mmCIF file of N, CA, C and O in Angstrom:
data_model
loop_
_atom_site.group_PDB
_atom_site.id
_atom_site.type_symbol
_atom_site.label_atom_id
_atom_site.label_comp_id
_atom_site.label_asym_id
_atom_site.label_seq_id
_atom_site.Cartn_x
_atom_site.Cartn_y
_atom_site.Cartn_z
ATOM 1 N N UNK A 1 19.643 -17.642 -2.597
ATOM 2 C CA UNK A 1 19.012 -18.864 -2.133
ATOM 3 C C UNK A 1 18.349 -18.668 -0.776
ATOM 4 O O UNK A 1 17.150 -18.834 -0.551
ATOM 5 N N UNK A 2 19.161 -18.342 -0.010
ATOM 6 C CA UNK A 2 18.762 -17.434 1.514
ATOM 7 C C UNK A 2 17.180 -17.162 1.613
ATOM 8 O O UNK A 2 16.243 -17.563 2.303
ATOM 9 N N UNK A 3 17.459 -15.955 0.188
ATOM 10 C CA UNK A 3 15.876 -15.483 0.351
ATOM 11 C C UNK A 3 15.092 -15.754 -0.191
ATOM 12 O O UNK A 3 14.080 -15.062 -0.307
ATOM 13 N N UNK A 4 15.307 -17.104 -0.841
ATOM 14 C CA UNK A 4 13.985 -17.683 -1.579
ATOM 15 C C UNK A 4 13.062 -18.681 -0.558
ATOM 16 O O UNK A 4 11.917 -19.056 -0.815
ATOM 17 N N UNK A 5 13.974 -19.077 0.872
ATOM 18 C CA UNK A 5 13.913 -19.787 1.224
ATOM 19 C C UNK A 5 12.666 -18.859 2.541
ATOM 20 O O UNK A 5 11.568 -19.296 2.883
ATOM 21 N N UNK A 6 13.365 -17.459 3.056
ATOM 22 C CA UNK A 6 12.472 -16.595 3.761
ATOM 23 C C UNK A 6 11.176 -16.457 2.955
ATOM 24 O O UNK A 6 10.079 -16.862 3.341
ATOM 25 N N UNK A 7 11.390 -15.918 1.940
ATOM 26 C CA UNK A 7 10.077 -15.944 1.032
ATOM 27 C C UNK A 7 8.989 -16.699 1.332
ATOM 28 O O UNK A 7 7.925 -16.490 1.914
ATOM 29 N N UNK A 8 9.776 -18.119 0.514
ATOM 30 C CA UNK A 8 8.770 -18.944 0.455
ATOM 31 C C UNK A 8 8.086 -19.053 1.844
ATOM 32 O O UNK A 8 6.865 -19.208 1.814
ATOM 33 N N UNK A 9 8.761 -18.989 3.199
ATOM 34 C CA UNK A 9 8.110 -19.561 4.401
ATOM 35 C C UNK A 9 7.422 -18.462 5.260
ATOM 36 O O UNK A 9 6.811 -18.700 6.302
ATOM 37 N N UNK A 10 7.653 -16.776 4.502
ATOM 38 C CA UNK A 10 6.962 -16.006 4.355
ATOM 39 C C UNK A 10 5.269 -16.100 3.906
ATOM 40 O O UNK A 10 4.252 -15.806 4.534
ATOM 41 N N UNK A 11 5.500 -16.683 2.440
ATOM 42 C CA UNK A 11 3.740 -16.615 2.016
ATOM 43 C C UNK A 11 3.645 -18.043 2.201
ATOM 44 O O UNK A 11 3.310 -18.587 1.149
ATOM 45 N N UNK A 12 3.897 -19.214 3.596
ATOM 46 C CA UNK A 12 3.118 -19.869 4.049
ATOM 47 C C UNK A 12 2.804 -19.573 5.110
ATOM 48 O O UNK A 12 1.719 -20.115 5.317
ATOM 49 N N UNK A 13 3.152 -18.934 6.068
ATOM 50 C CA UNK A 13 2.553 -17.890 7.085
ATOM 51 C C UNK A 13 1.746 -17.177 6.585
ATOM 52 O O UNK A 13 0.737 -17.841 6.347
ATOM 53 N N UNK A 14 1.614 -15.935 6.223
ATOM 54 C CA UNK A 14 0.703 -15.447 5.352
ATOM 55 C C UNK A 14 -0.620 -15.897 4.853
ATOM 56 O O UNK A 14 -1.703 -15.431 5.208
ATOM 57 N N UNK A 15 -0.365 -17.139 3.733
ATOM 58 C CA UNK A 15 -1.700 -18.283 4.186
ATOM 59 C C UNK A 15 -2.167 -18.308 5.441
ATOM 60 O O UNK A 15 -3.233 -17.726 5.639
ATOM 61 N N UNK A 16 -1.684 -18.786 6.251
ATOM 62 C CA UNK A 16 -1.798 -19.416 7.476
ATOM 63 C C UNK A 16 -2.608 -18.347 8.186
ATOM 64 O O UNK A 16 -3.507 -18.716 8.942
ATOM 65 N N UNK A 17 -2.384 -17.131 8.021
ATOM 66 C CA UNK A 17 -2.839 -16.033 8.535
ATOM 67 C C UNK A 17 -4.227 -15.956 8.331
ATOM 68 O O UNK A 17 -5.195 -16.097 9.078
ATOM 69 N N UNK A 18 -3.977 -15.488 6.176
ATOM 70 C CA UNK A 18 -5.296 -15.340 5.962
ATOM 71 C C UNK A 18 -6.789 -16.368 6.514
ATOM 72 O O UNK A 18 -7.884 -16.047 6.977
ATOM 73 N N UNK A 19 -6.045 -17.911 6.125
ATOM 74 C CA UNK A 19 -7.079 -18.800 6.520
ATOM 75 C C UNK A 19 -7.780 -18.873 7.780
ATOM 76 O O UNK A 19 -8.962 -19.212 7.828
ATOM 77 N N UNK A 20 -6.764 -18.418 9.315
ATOM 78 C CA UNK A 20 -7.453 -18.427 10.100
ATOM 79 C C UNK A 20 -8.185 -16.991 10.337
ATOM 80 O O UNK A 20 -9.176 -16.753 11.028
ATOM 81 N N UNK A 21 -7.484 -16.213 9.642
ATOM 82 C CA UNK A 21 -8.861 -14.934 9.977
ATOM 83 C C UNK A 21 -9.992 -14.689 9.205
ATOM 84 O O UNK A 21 -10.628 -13.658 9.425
ATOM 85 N N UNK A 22 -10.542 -15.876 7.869
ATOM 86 C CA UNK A 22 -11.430 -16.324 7.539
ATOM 87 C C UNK A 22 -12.237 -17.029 8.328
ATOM 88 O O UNK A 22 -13.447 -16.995 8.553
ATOM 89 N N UNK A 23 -11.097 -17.854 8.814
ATOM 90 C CA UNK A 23 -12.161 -18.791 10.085
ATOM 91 C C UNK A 23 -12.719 -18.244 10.672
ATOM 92 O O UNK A 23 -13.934 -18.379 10.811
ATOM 93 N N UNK A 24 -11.846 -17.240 11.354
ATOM 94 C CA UNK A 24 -12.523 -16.644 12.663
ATOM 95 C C UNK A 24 -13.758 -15.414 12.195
ATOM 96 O O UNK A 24 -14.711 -15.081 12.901
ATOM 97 N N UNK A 25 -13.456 -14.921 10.936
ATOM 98 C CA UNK A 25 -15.061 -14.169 9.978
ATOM 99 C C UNK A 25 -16.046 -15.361 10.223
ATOM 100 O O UNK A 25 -17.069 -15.447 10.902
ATOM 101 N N UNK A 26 -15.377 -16.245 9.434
ATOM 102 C CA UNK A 26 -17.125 -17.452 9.379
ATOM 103 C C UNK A 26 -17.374 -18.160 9.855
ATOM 104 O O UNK A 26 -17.837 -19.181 9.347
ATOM 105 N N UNK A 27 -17.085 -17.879 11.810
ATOM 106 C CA UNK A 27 -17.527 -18.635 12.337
ATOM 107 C C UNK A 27 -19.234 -18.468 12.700
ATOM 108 O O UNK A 27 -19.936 -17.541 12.297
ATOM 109 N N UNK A 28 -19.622 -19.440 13.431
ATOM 110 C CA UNK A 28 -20.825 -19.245 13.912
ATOM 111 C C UNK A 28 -21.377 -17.864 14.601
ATOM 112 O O UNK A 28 -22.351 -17.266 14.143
ATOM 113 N N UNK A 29 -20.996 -17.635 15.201
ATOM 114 C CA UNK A 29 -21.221 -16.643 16.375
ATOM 115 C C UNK A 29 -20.812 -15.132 15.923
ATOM 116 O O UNK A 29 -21.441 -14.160 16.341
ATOM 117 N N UNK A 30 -19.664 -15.011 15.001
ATOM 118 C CA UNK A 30 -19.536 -13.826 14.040
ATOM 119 C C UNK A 30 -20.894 -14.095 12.858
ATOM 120 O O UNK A 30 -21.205 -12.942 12.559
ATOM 121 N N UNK A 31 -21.609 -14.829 12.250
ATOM 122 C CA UNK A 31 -22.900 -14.718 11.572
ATOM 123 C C UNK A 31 -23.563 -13.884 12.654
ATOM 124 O O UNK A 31 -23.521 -12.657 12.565
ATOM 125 N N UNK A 32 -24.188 -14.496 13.697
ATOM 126 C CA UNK A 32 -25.130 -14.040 14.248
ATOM 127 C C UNK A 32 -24.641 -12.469 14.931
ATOM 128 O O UNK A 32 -25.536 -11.747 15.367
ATOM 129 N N UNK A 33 -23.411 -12.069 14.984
ATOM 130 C CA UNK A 33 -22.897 -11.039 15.667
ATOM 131 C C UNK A 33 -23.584 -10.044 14.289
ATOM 132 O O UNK A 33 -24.457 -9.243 14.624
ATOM 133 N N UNK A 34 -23.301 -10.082 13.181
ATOM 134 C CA UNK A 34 -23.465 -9.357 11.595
ATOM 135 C C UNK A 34 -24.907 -9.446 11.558
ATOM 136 O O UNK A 34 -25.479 -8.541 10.951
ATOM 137 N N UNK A 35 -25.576 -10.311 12.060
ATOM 138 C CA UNK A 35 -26.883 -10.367 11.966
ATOM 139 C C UNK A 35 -27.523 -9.460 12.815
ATOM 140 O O UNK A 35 -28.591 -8.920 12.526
ATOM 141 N N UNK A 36 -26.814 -9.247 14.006
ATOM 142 C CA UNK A 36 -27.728 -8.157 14.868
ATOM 143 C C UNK A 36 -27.180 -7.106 14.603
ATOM 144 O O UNK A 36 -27.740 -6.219 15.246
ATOM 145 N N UNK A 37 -25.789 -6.428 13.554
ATOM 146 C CA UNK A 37 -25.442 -5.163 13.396
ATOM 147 C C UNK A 37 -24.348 -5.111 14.165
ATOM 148 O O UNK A 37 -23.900 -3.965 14.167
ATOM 149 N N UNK A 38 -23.359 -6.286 15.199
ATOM 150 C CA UNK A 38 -22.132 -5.919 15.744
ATOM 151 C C UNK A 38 -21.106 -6.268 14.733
ATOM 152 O O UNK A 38 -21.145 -7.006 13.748
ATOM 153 N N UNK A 39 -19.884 -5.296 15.417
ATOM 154 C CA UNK A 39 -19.218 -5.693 14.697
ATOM 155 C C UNK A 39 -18.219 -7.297 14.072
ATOM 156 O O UNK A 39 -18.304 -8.423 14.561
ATOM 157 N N UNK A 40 -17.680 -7.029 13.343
ATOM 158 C CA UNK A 40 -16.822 -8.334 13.247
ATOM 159 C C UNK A 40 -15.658 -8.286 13.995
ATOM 160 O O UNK A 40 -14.980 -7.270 13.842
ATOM 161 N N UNK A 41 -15.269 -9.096 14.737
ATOM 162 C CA UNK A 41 -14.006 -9.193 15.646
ATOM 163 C C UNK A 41 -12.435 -8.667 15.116
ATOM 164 O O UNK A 41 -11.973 -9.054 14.043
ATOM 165 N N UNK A 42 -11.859 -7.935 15.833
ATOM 166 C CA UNK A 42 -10.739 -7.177 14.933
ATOM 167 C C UNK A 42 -10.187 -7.921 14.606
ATOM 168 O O UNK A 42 -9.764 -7.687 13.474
ATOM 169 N N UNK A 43 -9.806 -9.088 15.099
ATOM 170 C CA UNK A 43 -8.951 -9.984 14.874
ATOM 171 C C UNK A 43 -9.214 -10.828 13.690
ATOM 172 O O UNK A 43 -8.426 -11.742 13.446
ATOM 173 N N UNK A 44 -10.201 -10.628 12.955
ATOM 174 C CA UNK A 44 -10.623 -11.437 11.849
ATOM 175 C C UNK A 44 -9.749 -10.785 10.603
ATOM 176 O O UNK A 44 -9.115 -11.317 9.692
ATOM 177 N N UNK A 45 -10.028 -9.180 11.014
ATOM 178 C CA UNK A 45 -9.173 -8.200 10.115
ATOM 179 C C UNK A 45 -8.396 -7.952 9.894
ATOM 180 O O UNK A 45 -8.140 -7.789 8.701
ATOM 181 N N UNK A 46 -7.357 -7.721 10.959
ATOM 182 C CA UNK A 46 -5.997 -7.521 11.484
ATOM 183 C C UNK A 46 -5.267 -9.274 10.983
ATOM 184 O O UNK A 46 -4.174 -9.097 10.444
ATOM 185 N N UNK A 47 -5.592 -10.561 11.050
ATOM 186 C CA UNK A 47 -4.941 -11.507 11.052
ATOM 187 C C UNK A 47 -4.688 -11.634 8.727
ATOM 188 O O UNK A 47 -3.791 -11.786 7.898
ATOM 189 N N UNK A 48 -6.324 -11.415 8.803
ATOM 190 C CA UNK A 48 -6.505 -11.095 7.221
ATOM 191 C C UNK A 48 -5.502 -10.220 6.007
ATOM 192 O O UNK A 48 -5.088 -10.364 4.857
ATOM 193 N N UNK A 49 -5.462 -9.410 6.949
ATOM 194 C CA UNK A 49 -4.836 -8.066 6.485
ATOM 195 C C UNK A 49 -3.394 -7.884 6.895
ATOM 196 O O UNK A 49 -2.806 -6.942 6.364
ATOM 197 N N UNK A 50 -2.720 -8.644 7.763
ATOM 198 C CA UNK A 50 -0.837 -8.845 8.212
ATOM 199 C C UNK A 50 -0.856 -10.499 6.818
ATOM 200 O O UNK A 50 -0.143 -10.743 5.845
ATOM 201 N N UNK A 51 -1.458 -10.876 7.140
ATOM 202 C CA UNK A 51 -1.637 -12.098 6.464
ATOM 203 C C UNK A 51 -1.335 -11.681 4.531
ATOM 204 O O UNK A 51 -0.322 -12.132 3.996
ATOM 205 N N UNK A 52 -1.942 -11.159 4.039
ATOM 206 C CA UNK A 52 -1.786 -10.427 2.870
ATOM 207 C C UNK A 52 -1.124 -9.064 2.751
ATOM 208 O O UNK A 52 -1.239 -8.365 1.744
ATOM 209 N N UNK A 53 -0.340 -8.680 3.957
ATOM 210 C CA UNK A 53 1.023 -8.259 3.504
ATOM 211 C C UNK A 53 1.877 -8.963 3.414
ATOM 212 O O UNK A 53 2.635 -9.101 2.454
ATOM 213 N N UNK A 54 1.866 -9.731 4.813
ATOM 214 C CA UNK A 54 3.341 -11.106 4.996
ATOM 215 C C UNK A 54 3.089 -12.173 3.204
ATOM 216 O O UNK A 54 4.024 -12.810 2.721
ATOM 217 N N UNK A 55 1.947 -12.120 2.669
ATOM 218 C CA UNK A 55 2.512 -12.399 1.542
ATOM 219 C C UNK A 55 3.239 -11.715 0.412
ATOM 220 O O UNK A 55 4.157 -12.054 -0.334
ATOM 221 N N UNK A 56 2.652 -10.850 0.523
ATOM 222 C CA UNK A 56 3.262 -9.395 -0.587
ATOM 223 C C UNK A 56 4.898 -9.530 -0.472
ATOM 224 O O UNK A 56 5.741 -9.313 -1.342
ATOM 225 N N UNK A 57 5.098 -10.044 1.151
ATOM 226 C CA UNK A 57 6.175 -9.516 1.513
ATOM 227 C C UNK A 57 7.241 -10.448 0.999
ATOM 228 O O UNK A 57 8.308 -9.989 0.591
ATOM 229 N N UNK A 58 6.959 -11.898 1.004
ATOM 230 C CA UNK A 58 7.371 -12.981 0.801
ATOM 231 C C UNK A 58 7.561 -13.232 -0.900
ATOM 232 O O UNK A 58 8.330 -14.019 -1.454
ATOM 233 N N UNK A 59 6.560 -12.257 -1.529
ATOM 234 C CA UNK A 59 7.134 -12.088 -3.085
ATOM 235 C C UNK A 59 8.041 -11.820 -3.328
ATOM 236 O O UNK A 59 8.797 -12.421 -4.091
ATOM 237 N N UNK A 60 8.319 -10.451 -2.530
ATOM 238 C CA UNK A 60 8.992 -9.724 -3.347
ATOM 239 C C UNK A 60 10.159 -10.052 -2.708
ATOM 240 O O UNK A 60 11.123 -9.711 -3.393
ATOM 241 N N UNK A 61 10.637 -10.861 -1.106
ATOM 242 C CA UNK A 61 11.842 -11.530 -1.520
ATOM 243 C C UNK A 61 12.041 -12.754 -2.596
ATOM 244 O O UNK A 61 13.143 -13.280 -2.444
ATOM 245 N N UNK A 62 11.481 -13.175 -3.346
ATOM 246 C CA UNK A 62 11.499 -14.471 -3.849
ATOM 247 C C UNK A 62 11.920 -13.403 -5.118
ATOM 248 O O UNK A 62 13.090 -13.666 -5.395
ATOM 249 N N UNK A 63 11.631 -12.764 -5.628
ATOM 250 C CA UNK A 63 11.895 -11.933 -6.315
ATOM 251 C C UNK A 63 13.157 -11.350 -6.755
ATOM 252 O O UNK A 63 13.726 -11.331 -7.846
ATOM 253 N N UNK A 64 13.550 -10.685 -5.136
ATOM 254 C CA UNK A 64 15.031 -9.990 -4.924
ATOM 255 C C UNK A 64 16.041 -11.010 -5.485
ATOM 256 O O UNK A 64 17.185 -10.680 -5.797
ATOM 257 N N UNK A 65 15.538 -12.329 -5.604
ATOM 258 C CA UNK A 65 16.918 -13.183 -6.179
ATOM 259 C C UNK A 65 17.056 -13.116 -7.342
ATOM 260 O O UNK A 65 18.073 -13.675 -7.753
ATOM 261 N N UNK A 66 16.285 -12.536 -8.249
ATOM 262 C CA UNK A 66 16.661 -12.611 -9.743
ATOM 263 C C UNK A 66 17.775 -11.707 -9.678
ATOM 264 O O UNK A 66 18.420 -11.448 -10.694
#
């Protein structure tokens, strides 16, 4: 029960992650950054990418309880 409970509040962080390092991809100022050839802010990547492990991660405790 324990870890259904980490889980679950695992892949809502995770969300939480991905969505704001979408935000922070499509914001205004990251368009025009892609438009002149800079890069995209690491943090768009890095929040994206912990974000869709911390869910992975949150499966596979939800999982461990079977």
């Amino acid at each position: 029960m324990n870890n259904q409970i980490i889980g679950i509040l695992l892949i809502v962080m995770g969300i939480a992650l991905v969505t704001w390092g979408y935000n922070v991809y499509d914001a205004t100022n990251v368009n025009e950054m892609v438009a002149f050839s800079v890069e995209i802010p690491l943090a768009a990547w890095l929040s994206m990418g912990c974000g869709a492990i911390t869910i992975l991660v949150g499966f596979i405790k939800i999982n461990e309880c079977d």
